[in-house]
Amino acid sequence: MRERHASRDARRAEEFRTFVAGAAGRLLHTATLLTAEAPGDNPRARRLLTLALAHTYARWDGLRGVDGEDPYDQTRRHLAIRFAHEARGRPAAPGRTRPRPRGPLARLSARERLVLVLRLHEGVAEEQTAALLGLTAEHVRTVCDRATATVLHPPRGPAPAAERETAAGTAVS
């Protein structure tokens, strides 16, 4: 009996390692875009990815098989949900400041980054993005259009809202 469990556990671990080897790079890039950190300096993105992968591993047996969900989709979904909760959550603890986003999407609010990354980088359908975030499809379309316009044509003048709110210590959702 123990040998069977050990064999099953070893097979499960190997399948998960194979999944991580194939998907972790893209998922880390996705997390880095969400957090708007620089690719070489992305501790928040790495933390988000680690938590999402741990969640996926805990549900691994239910994700495999004919009726199981796609592990990549599940991990991406958990990554997005975790990011949204953290962005909506409490401000940084006293004495600790959140680093100012510096990546290519730094001018966007957390919600705009989330929608833009899911829709354009990950190719998630508008309806799926809306369901995941609890928004209407039209709202997702509006947020995506606004975020795309901001990235392609950055505003001139005073600091954008996302930078002002980050500097004030509040998260944008």
Short mmCIF file of C-alpha atoms in Angstrom, two decimals:
data_model
loop_
_atom_site.label_atom_id
_atom_site.label_comp_id
_atom_site.label_asym_id
_atom_site.label_seq_id
_atom_site.Cartn_x
_atom_site.Cartn_y
_atom_site.Cartn_z
CA MET A 1 0.00 0.00 0.00
CA ARG A 2 2.77 2.43 0.93
CA GLU A 3 4.61 1.62 -2.28
CA ARG A 4 1.54 2.48 -4.32
CA HIS A 5 1.15 5.83 -2.52
CA ALA A 6 4.84 6.59 -2.90
CA SER A 7 4.68 5.77 -6.60
CA ARG A 8 1.59 7.94 -7.07
CA ASP A 9 3.18 10.83 -5.15
CA ALA A 10 6.38 10.57 -7.19
CA ARG A 11 4.39 10.56 -10.45
CA ARG A 12 2.34 13.55 -9.26
CA ALA A 13 5.48 15.48 -8.32
CA GLU A 14 7.11 14.70 -11.66
CA GLU A 15 4.02 15.79 -13.62
CA PHE A 16 3.92 19.03 -11.67
CA ARG A 17 7.65 19.65 -12.21
CA THR A 18 7.12 19.15 -15.94
CA PHE A 19 4.21 21.60 -15.90
CA VAL A 20 6.26 24.20 -14.02
CA ALA A 21 9.23 23.76 -16.37
CA GLY A 22 6.98 24.51 -19.34
CA ALA A 23 4.72 27.20 -17.90
CA ALA A 24 6.63 29.09 -15.21
CA GLY A 25 8.47 31.44 -17.58
CA ARG A 26 5.30 32.74 -19.21
CA LEU A 27 3.46 32.89 -15.90
CA LEU A 28 6.33 34.86 -14.32
CA HIS A 29 6.23 37.28 -17.25
CA THR A 30 2.48 37.66 -16.72
CA ALA A 31 2.96 38.29 -13.00
CA THR A 32 5.72 40.80 -13.74
CA LEU A 33 3.43 42.70 -16.10
CA LEU A 34 0.69 42.71 -13.46
CA THR A 35 2.94 44.10 -10.75
CA ALA A 36 4.61 46.53 -13.21
CA GLU A 37 8.00 45.58 -11.82
CA ALA A 38 11.18 45.49 -13.83
CA PRO A 39 11.83 42.00 -15.26
CA GLY A 40 15.13 41.62 -13.39
CA ASP A 41 13.79 42.98 -10.10
CA ASN A 42 10.36 41.45 -9.52
CA PRO A 43 9.92 40.14 -5.96
CA ARG A 44 6.16 40.78 -5.87
CA ALA A 45 5.69 38.93 -9.16
CA ARG A 46 7.75 35.99 -7.93
CA ARG A 47 5.73 35.87 -4.70
CA LEU A 48 2.44 35.94 -6.65
CA LEU A 49 3.64 33.15 -8.92
CA THR A 50 4.85 31.03 -6.01
CA LEU A 51 1.46 31.33 -4.29
CA ALA A 52 -0.40 30.54 -7.53
CA LEU A 53 1.78 27.48 -8.20
CA ALA A 54 1.32 26.26 -4.61
CA HIS A 55 -2.44 26.54 -5.08
CA THR A 56 -2.23 24.63 -8.35
CA TYR A 57 -0.12 21.89 -6.77
CA ALA A 58 -2.64 21.50 -3.96
CA ARG A 59 -5.38 20.95 -6.56
CA TRP A 60 -3.20 18.98 -8.99
CA ASP A 61 -5.10 15.69 -8.84
CA GLY A 62 -8.39 17.44 -9.71
CA LEU A 63 -6.81 19.34 -12.59
CA ARG A 64 -5.62 16.31 -14.49
CA GLY A 65 -7.69 13.82 -16.41
CA VAL A 66 -10.43 14.01 -18.97
CA ASP A 67 -12.80 16.26 -16.99
CA GLY A 68 -10.10 18.24 -15.20
CA GLU A 69 -9.31 21.87 -15.74
CA ASP A 70 -6.25 23.06 -17.60
CA PRO A 71 -3.49 23.60 -15.00
CA TYR A 72 -2.19 26.66 -16.85
CA ASP A 73 -5.63 28.30 -16.85
CA GLN A 74 -6.11 27.47 -13.18
CA THR A 75 -2.73 28.92 -12.24
CA ARG A 76 -3.31 32.06 -14.30
CA ARG A 77 -6.76 32.48 -12.75
CA HIS A 78 -5.37 32.18 -9.23
CA LEU A 79 -2.54 34.59 -10.11
CA ALA A 80 -5.04 37.17 -11.37
CA ILE A 81 -7.38 36.78 -8.41
CA ARG A 82 -4.52 37.04 -5.93
CA PHE A 83 -3.20 40.17 -7.66
CA ALA A 84 -6.67 41.77 -7.66
CA HIS A 85 -7.14 41.05 -3.95
CA GLU A 86 -3.74 42.44 -3.06
CA ALA A 87 -4.29 45.54 -5.20
CA ARG A 88 -7.65 46.12 -3.56
CA GLY A 89 -6.36 45.25 -0.12
CA ARG A 90 -4.80 47.15 2.65
CA PRO A 91 -2.00 49.68 2.25
CA ALA A 92 1.58 48.80 3.08
CA ALA A 93 2.36 48.22 6.75
CA PRO A 94 3.68 51.20 8.73
CA GLY A 95 7.36 51.71 8.09
CA ARG A 96 7.19 49.73 4.84
CA THR A 97 6.49 51.27 1.50
CA ARG A 98 5.49 49.55 -1.66
CA PRO A 99 8.00 50.04 -4.42
CA ARG A 100 6.85 52.35 -7.19
CA PRO A 101 6.05 50.36 -10.34
CA ARG A 102 8.65 50.89 -13.06
CA GLY A 103 7.66 48.48 -15.80
CA PRO A 104 6.08 49.28 -19.15
CA LEU A 105 2.59 49.28 -17.63
CA ALA A 106 3.43 51.43 -14.60
CA ARG A 107 1.18 54.29 -15.68
CA LEU A 108 -1.89 52.05 -15.47
CA SER A 109 -4.01 51.35 -12.42
CA ALA A 110 -3.98 47.81 -11.06
CA ARG A 111 -7.36 47.06 -12.66
CA GLU A 112 -6.24 48.40 -16.03
CA ARG A 113 -3.06 46.30 -15.89
CA LEU A 114 -5.04 43.21 -14.93
CA VAL A 115 -7.55 43.60 -17.76
CA LEU A 116 -4.89 44.51 -20.32
CA VAL A 117 -2.62 41.60 -19.39
CA LEU A 118 -5.44 39.06 -19.37
CA ARG A 119 -6.95 40.27 -22.62
CA LEU A 120 -3.93 41.14 -24.74
CA HIS A 121 -0.98 39.23 -23.30
CA GLU A 122 -2.80 36.07 -22.22
CA GLY A 123 -5.56 36.15 -24.84
CA VAL A 124 -8.38 35.51 -22.38
CA ALA A 125 -11.79 36.15 -23.92
CA GLU A 126 -13.66 39.28 -22.89
CA GLU A 127 -16.48 37.28 -21.31
CA GLN A 128 -14.06 35.10 -19.32
CA THR A 129 -12.18 38.15 -18.09
CA ALA A 130 -15.45 39.77 -17.06
CA ALA A 131 -16.57 36.66 -15.18
CA LEU A 132 -13.22 36.30 -13.44
CA LEU A 133 -13.22 39.92 -12.26
CA GLY A 134 -16.95 40.24 -11.58
CA LEU A 135 -17.42 42.92 -14.23
CA THR A 136 -19.60 43.25 -17.29
CA ALA A 137 -18.08 42.48 -20.67
CA GLU A 138 -18.69 46.08 -21.72
CA HIS A 139 -16.79 47.35 -18.67
CA VAL A 140 -13.88 45.04 -19.51
CA ARG A 141 -13.89 46.36 -23.07
CA THR A 142 -13.91 49.98 -21.84
CA VAL A 143 -11.08 49.39 -19.35
CA CYS A 144 -9.03 47.54 -21.98
CA ASP A 145 -9.53 50.32 -24.55
CA ARG A 146 -8.59 53.02 -22.03
CA ALA A 147 -5.51 51.09 -20.86
CA THR A 148 -4.38 50.45 -24.43
CA ALA A 149 -4.74 54.14 -25.26
CA THR A 150 -2.74 55.09 -22.16
CA VAL A 151 0.08 52.70 -23.04
CA LEU A 152 0.20 53.76 -26.69
CA HIS A 153 -0.26 57.49 -26.03
CA PRO A 154 1.01 58.33 -22.52
CA PRO A 155 -0.52 61.48 -21.06
CA ARG A 156 1.66 64.53 -20.65
CA GLY A 157 1.70 66.77 -17.62
CA PRO A 158 1.31 65.90 -13.94
CA ALA A 159 1.83 62.40 -12.58
CA PRO A 160 -0.88 59.95 -13.61
CA ALA A 161 -3.48 58.79 -11.09
CA ALA A 162 -1.82 55.40 -10.60
CA GLU A 163 1.47 57.02 -9.56
CA ARG A 164 -0.22 59.58 -7.26
CA GLU A 165 -2.22 56.87 -5.51
CA THR A 166 0.79 54.57 -5.17
CA ALA A 167 2.82 57.41 -3.70
CA ALA A 168 -0.01 58.11 -1.23
CA GLY A 169 0.10 54.46 -0.12
CA THR A 170 -3.27 53.40 -1.46
CA ALA A 171 -3.90 50.56 -3.87
CA VAL A 172 -5.92 51.01 -7.01
CA SER A 173 -8.47 48.38 -7.90
#
